Amino acid sequence: MISKRASKFTSFIVMDIMAKTEELERKGEHVVHLEVGEPDFPTPKVITKTAIQALHDNKIRYTHALGLLELRQAICDFYLKEYGVNITPDQILVSTGTSPALLFAMLAILDQGDEVIISNPRYPCYQNFILAAGGKIKEVQTYPEDGFQYRPKDIKKNLSARTKTILINSPSNPTGIVMSKEQLQNVAQFDKQYIISDEIYHGLVYKDRAHSILEFTDKAFVINGFSKLYAMTGWRLGYCIFPKQFSQVMQRIHQNFMISANGFIQWAGIAALTKAQKDVDKMVKIYDKRRQYMLARLKDMGFVIHVEPTGAFYVFADARRFCKDSYKEAFSITEKAKVGVSPGIDFGSGGEGFLRFSYANSLENIKEGLNRLERYLNK
Ligand code: PMP
């Protein structure tokens, strides 16, 4: 028998869309992928070379359960340089991606039945991390005209004696919206327990800059990683920054469940943080060109963009003029126009009527995909 807990885990609808695109491609059809949230760039050479050298140097053993001290120090230096915040290596857990780091943070914070505030819409995996750690989801509705950011009064309404943490994600998947300093301050005022801030899209910002929650409170868990900024999704490397008193428990959790992250990949992580800025700058420039192009075309076609997305690589477009059922519409566009898109409903009921377009694809492919979409809509 499958456990009650496991049977509650939800799946990514975008995976069903990807299965459909695979089926079409097997039949010889050409599909443009605007559904995938994964950089299309190769990993910068300086990072790959470092990993290969580390293998040659036999850096193939377990590391400290919290991660290589050199990498944790590099993360401290990075947060000091970028955000002016002081953290120490004993406040960092390096794991095999941001995803396990988030699961371990939930395990460290939550008791059975504790509540976690998440926005609706949001990244669809969040609810499953909470369930896995025995927590309860408390959804707070957010609105298109606010760029789907929390209204403080709505957070307040949903707080209870069981609220353990509030989850934020900026720049956001699926909306691409970057929280302002004021919006972060507004959330930080609710740090009676802890704020969990998913900062995985930091660095992929095209106007102003992103602020870390650590600039406003130290009662926070920050989740960050290498997948997006350094085009390293398949390498599996991420980390969690936590308040000092969690050091021992995070170490114990990781010792038991992972032992450590991959040694040679952690050396590559140091190269990413210290030697890859030029490569990142190039990628950011290209993403921004694609972003501007995609926004202009989608608006032209009649999609509504309530607040300009200035981060990550997504546009969450209001398609209510064209459709009520985003699930059906995303499949129809995929099958008929041969363009993969993500349905808004994948991100929660608050995303219904929206479609998420990813610009992690070449400008040429984006143009072709949007041409096809335009022809489809004109029919
Ligand atoms: N958070 C968000 C918002 C994401 O979009 C993703 C990847 N899609 C992750 C976390 C997980 O990233 P990873 O495990 O590759 O570090």
PDB file of C-alpha atoms in Angstrom, residues 37-164:
ATOM      1  CA  GLY A  37      12.402  26.259 -17.087  1.00  0.00           C
ATOM      2  CA  GLU A  38      15.980  25.325 -17.781  1.00  0.00           C
ATOM      3  CA  PRO A  39      18.861  27.411 -19.220  1.00  0.00           C
ATOM      4  CA  ASP A  40      19.680  26.509 -22.822  1.00  0.00           C
ATOM      5  CA  PHE A  41      23.314  27.682 -22.466  1.00  0.00           C
ATOM      6  CA  PRO A  42      26.220  25.323 -21.896  1.00  0.00           C
ATOM      7  CA  THR A  43      27.852  25.543 -18.468  1.00  0.00           C
ATOM      8  CA  PRO A  44      30.706  28.121 -18.599  1.00  0.00           C
ATOM      9  CA  LYS A  45      33.996  26.432 -19.531  1.00  0.00           C
ATOM     10  CA  VAL A  46      35.836  27.690 -16.447  1.00  0.00           C
ATOM     11  CA  ILE A  47      33.402  25.660 -14.313  1.00  0.00           C
ATOM     12  CA  THR A  48      33.579  22.487 -16.425  1.00  0.00           C
ATOM     13  CA  LYS A  49      37.388  22.620 -16.513  1.00  0.00           C
ATOM     14  CA  THR A  50      37.553  22.908 -12.730  1.00  0.00           C
ATOM     15  CA  ALA A  51      35.325  19.843 -12.303  1.00  0.00           C
ATOM     16  CA  ILE A  52      37.458  17.809 -14.717  1.00  0.00           C
ATOM     17  CA  GLN A  53      40.641  18.899 -12.954  1.00  0.00           C
ATOM     18  CA  ALA A  54      39.099  17.956  -9.589  1.00  0.00           C
ATOM     19  CA  LEU A  55      38.382  14.461 -10.956  1.00  0.00           C
ATOM     20  CA  HIS A  56      41.968  14.173 -12.207  1.00  0.00           C
ATOM     21  CA  ASP A  57      43.126  15.271  -8.748  1.00  0.00           C
ATOM     22  CA  ASN A  58      41.123  12.436  -7.229  1.00  0.00           C
ATOM     23  CA  LYS A  59      38.689  14.725  -5.383  1.00  0.00           C
ATOM     24  CA  ILE A  60      36.214  11.872  -5.366  1.00  0.00           C
ATOM     25  CA  ARG A  61      35.556  11.283  -1.654  1.00  0.00           C
ATOM     26  CA  TYR A  62      32.768  12.330   0.676  1.00  0.00           C
ATOM     27  CA  THR A  63      33.222  15.855   1.980  1.00  0.00           C
ATOM     28  CA  HIS A  64      32.205  17.443   5.305  1.00  0.00           C
ATOM     29  CA  ALA A  65      28.458  16.859   5.723  1.00  0.00           C
ATOM     30  CA  LEU A  66      27.793  20.624   5.529  1.00  0.00           C
ATOM     31  CA  GLY A  67      29.951  20.855   2.378  1.00  0.00           C
ATOM     32  CA  LEU A  68      33.557  21.765   1.531  1.00  0.00           C
ATOM     33  CA  LEU A  69      34.717  24.533   3.827  1.00  0.00           C
ATOM     34  CA  GLU A  70      36.259  26.341   0.820  1.00  0.00           C
ATOM     35  CA  LEU A  71      32.887  26.403  -0.966  1.00  0.00           C
ATOM     36  CA  ARG A  72      30.990  27.500   2.126  1.00  0.00           C
ATOM     37  CA  GLN A  73      33.542  30.296   2.605  1.00  0.00           C
ATOM     38  CA  ALA A  74      33.078  31.316  -1.052  1.00  0.00           C
ATOM     39  CA  ILE A  75      29.298  31.488  -0.469  1.00  0.00           C
ATOM     40  CA  CYS A  76      29.866  33.719   2.594  1.00  0.00           C
ATOM     41  CA  ASP A  77      32.127  35.998   0.527  1.00  0.00           C
ATOM     42  CA  PHE A  78      29.495  36.105  -2.244  1.00  0.00           C
ATOM     43  CA  TYR A  79      26.660  37.105   0.126  1.00  0.00           C
ATOM     44  CA  LEU A  80      28.884  39.759   1.701  1.00  0.00           C
ATOM     45  CA  LYS A  81      29.857  41.210  -1.686  1.00  0.00           C
ATOM     46  CA  GLU A  82      26.364  41.061  -3.208  1.00  0.00           C
ATOM     47  CA  TYR A  83      24.181  41.997  -0.235  1.00  0.00           C
ATOM     48  CA  GLY A  84      26.510  43.253   2.502  1.00  0.00           C
ATOM     49  CA  VAL A  85      25.386  40.512   4.910  1.00  0.00           C
ATOM     50  CA  ASN A  86      27.711  38.645   7.248  1.00  0.00           C
ATOM     51  CA  ILE A  87      27.254  34.905   7.451  1.00  0.00           C
ATOM     52  CA  THR A  88      29.705  32.231   8.526  1.00  0.00           C
ATOM     53  CA  PRO A  89      30.451  28.777   7.013  1.00  0.00           C
ATOM     54  CA  ASP A  90      28.725  26.991   9.932  1.00  0.00           C
ATOM     55  CA  GLN A  91      25.457  28.592   8.726  1.00  0.00           C
ATOM     56  CA  ILE A  92      25.587  26.891   5.325  1.00  0.00           C
ATOM     57  CA  LEU A  93      24.564  23.450   4.107  1.00  0.00           C
ATOM     58  CA  VAL A  94      25.658  22.503   0.598  1.00  0.00           C
ATOM     59  CA  SER A  95      23.507  19.810  -0.998  1.00  0.00           C
ATOM     60  CA  THR A  96      22.769  18.208  -4.342  1.00  0.00           C
ATOM     61  CA  GLY A  97      20.566  21.043  -5.577  1.00  0.00           C
ATOM     62  CA  THR A  98      18.305  23.644  -4.071  1.00  0.00           C
ATOM     63  CA  SER A  99      15.516  21.069  -3.891  1.00  0.00           C
ATOM     64  CA  PRO A 100      17.029  18.772  -1.220  1.00  0.00           C
ATOM     65  CA  ALA A 101      18.277  21.857   0.660  1.00  0.00           C
ATOM     66  CA  LEU A 102      14.651  23.056   0.881  1.00  0.00           C
ATOM     67  CA  LEU A 103      13.434  19.640   2.035  1.00  0.00           C
ATOM     68  CA  PHE A 104      16.062  19.561   4.792  1.00  0.00           C
ATOM     69  CA  ALA A 105      15.164  23.094   5.881  1.00  0.00           C
ATOM     70  CA  MET A 106      11.517  21.998   6.185  1.00  0.00           C
ATOM     71  CA  LEU A 107      12.573  18.927   8.206  1.00  0.00           C
ATOM     72  CA  ALA A 108      14.567  21.154  10.542  1.00  0.00           C
ATOM     73  CA  ILE A 109      11.754  23.681  11.096  1.00  0.00           C
ATOM     74  CA  LEU A 110       8.456  21.806  11.048  1.00  0.00           C
ATOM     75  CA  ASP A 111       6.669  19.670  13.595  1.00  0.00           C
ATOM     76  CA  GLN A 112       3.682  17.560  12.548  1.00  0.00           C
ATOM     77  CA  GLY A 113       0.773  19.860  11.725  1.00  0.00           C
ATOM     78  CA  ASP A 114       2.795  23.104  11.656  1.00  0.00           C
ATOM     79  CA  GLU A 115       1.611  25.562   9.042  1.00  0.00           C
ATOM     80  CA  VAL A 116       3.571  27.097   6.187  1.00  0.00           C
ATOM     81  CA  ILE A 117       2.297  30.134   4.319  1.00  0.00           C
ATOM     82  CA  ILE A 118       2.719  29.947   0.544  1.00  0.00           C
ATOM     83  CA  SER A 119       1.312  32.177  -2.152  1.00  0.00           C
ATOM     84  CA  ASN A 120      -1.176  31.102  -4.778  1.00  0.00           C
ATOM     85  CA  PRO A 121       0.186  30.905  -7.517  1.00  0.00           C
ATOM     86  CA  ARG A 122       3.719  29.640  -6.723  1.00  0.00           C
ATOM     87  CA  TYR A 123       6.357  27.063  -7.738  1.00  0.00           C
ATOM     88  CA  PRO A 124       4.376  23.793  -7.674  1.00  0.00           C
ATOM     89  CA  CYS A 125       6.899  21.654  -5.726  1.00  0.00           C
ATOM     90  CA  TYR A 126       6.663  23.777  -2.568  1.00  0.00           C
ATOM     91  CA  GLN A 127       3.502  22.091  -1.303  1.00  0.00           C
ATOM     92  CA  ASN A 128       5.109  18.650  -1.543  1.00  0.00           C
ATOM     93  CA  PHE A 129       8.182  19.628   0.495  1.00  0.00           C
ATOM     94  CA  ILE A 130       5.807  20.853   3.205  1.00  0.00           C
ATOM     95  CA  LEU A 131       3.731  17.648   3.123  1.00  0.00           C
ATOM     96  CA  ALA A 132       6.879  15.480   3.218  1.00  0.00           C
ATOM     97  CA  ALA A 133       7.977  17.184   6.439  1.00  0.00           C
ATOM     98  CA  GLY A 134       4.530  16.729   8.032  1.00  0.00           C
ATOM     99  CA  GLY A 135       3.514  20.354   7.616  1.00  0.00           C
ATOM    100  CA  LYS A 136       0.244  21.924   6.494  1.00  0.00           C
ATOM    101  CA  ILE A 137      -0.132  24.317   3.597  1.00  0.00           C
ATOM    102  CA  LYS A 138      -1.727  27.684   4.192  1.00  0.00           C
ATOM    103  CA  GLU A 139      -2.354  29.304   0.821  1.00  0.00           C
ATOM    104  CA  VAL A 140      -2.551  33.077   0.576  1.00  0.00           C
ATOM    105  CA  GLN A 141      -4.240  34.432  -2.533  1.00  0.00           C
ATOM    106  CA  THR A 142      -2.194  36.947  -4.527  1.00  0.00           C
ATOM    107  CA  TYR A 143      -3.376  39.125  -7.392  1.00  0.00           C
ATOM    108  CA  PRO A 144      -2.178  39.889 -10.941  1.00  0.00           C
ATOM    109  CA  GLU A 145      -2.276  43.654 -10.394  1.00  0.00           C
ATOM    110  CA  ASP A 146       0.214  43.251  -7.499  1.00  0.00           C
ATOM    111  CA  GLY A 147       2.501  41.067  -9.630  1.00  0.00           C
ATOM    112  CA  PHE A 148       1.185  38.182  -7.503  1.00  0.00           C
ATOM    113  CA  GLN A 149       3.013  39.463  -4.406  1.00  0.00           C
ATOM    114  CA  TYR A 150       1.628  39.013  -0.900  1.00  0.00           C
ATOM    115  CA  ARG A 151      -0.546  41.713   0.598  1.00  0.00           C
ATOM    116  CA  PRO A 152       0.714  42.031   4.221  1.00  0.00           C
ATOM    117  CA  LYS A 153      -2.859  42.150   5.554  1.00  0.00           C
ATOM    118  CA  ASP A 154      -3.562  38.795   3.901  1.00  0.00           C
ATOM    119  CA  ILE A 155      -0.477  37.251   5.529  1.00  0.00           C
ATOM    120  CA  LYS A 156      -1.678  38.623   8.877  1.00  0.00           C
ATOM    121  CA  LYS A 157      -5.136  37.094   8.387  1.00  0.00           C
ATOM    122  CA  ASN A 158      -3.621  33.664   7.796  1.00  0.00           C
ATOM    123  CA  LEU A 159      -1.193  33.631  10.734  1.00  0.00           C
ATOM    124  CA  SER A 160      -2.046  31.210  13.540  1.00  0.00           C
ATOM    125  CA  ALA A 161      -0.356  29.734  16.598  1.00  0.00           C
ATOM    126  CA  ARG A 162       0.808  26.903  14.300  1.00  0.00           C
ATOM    127  CA  THR A 163       2.423  29.137  11.626  1.00  0.00           C
ATOM    128  CA  LYS A 164       6.084  28.207  11.483  1.00  0.00           C
TER     129      LYS A 164
END
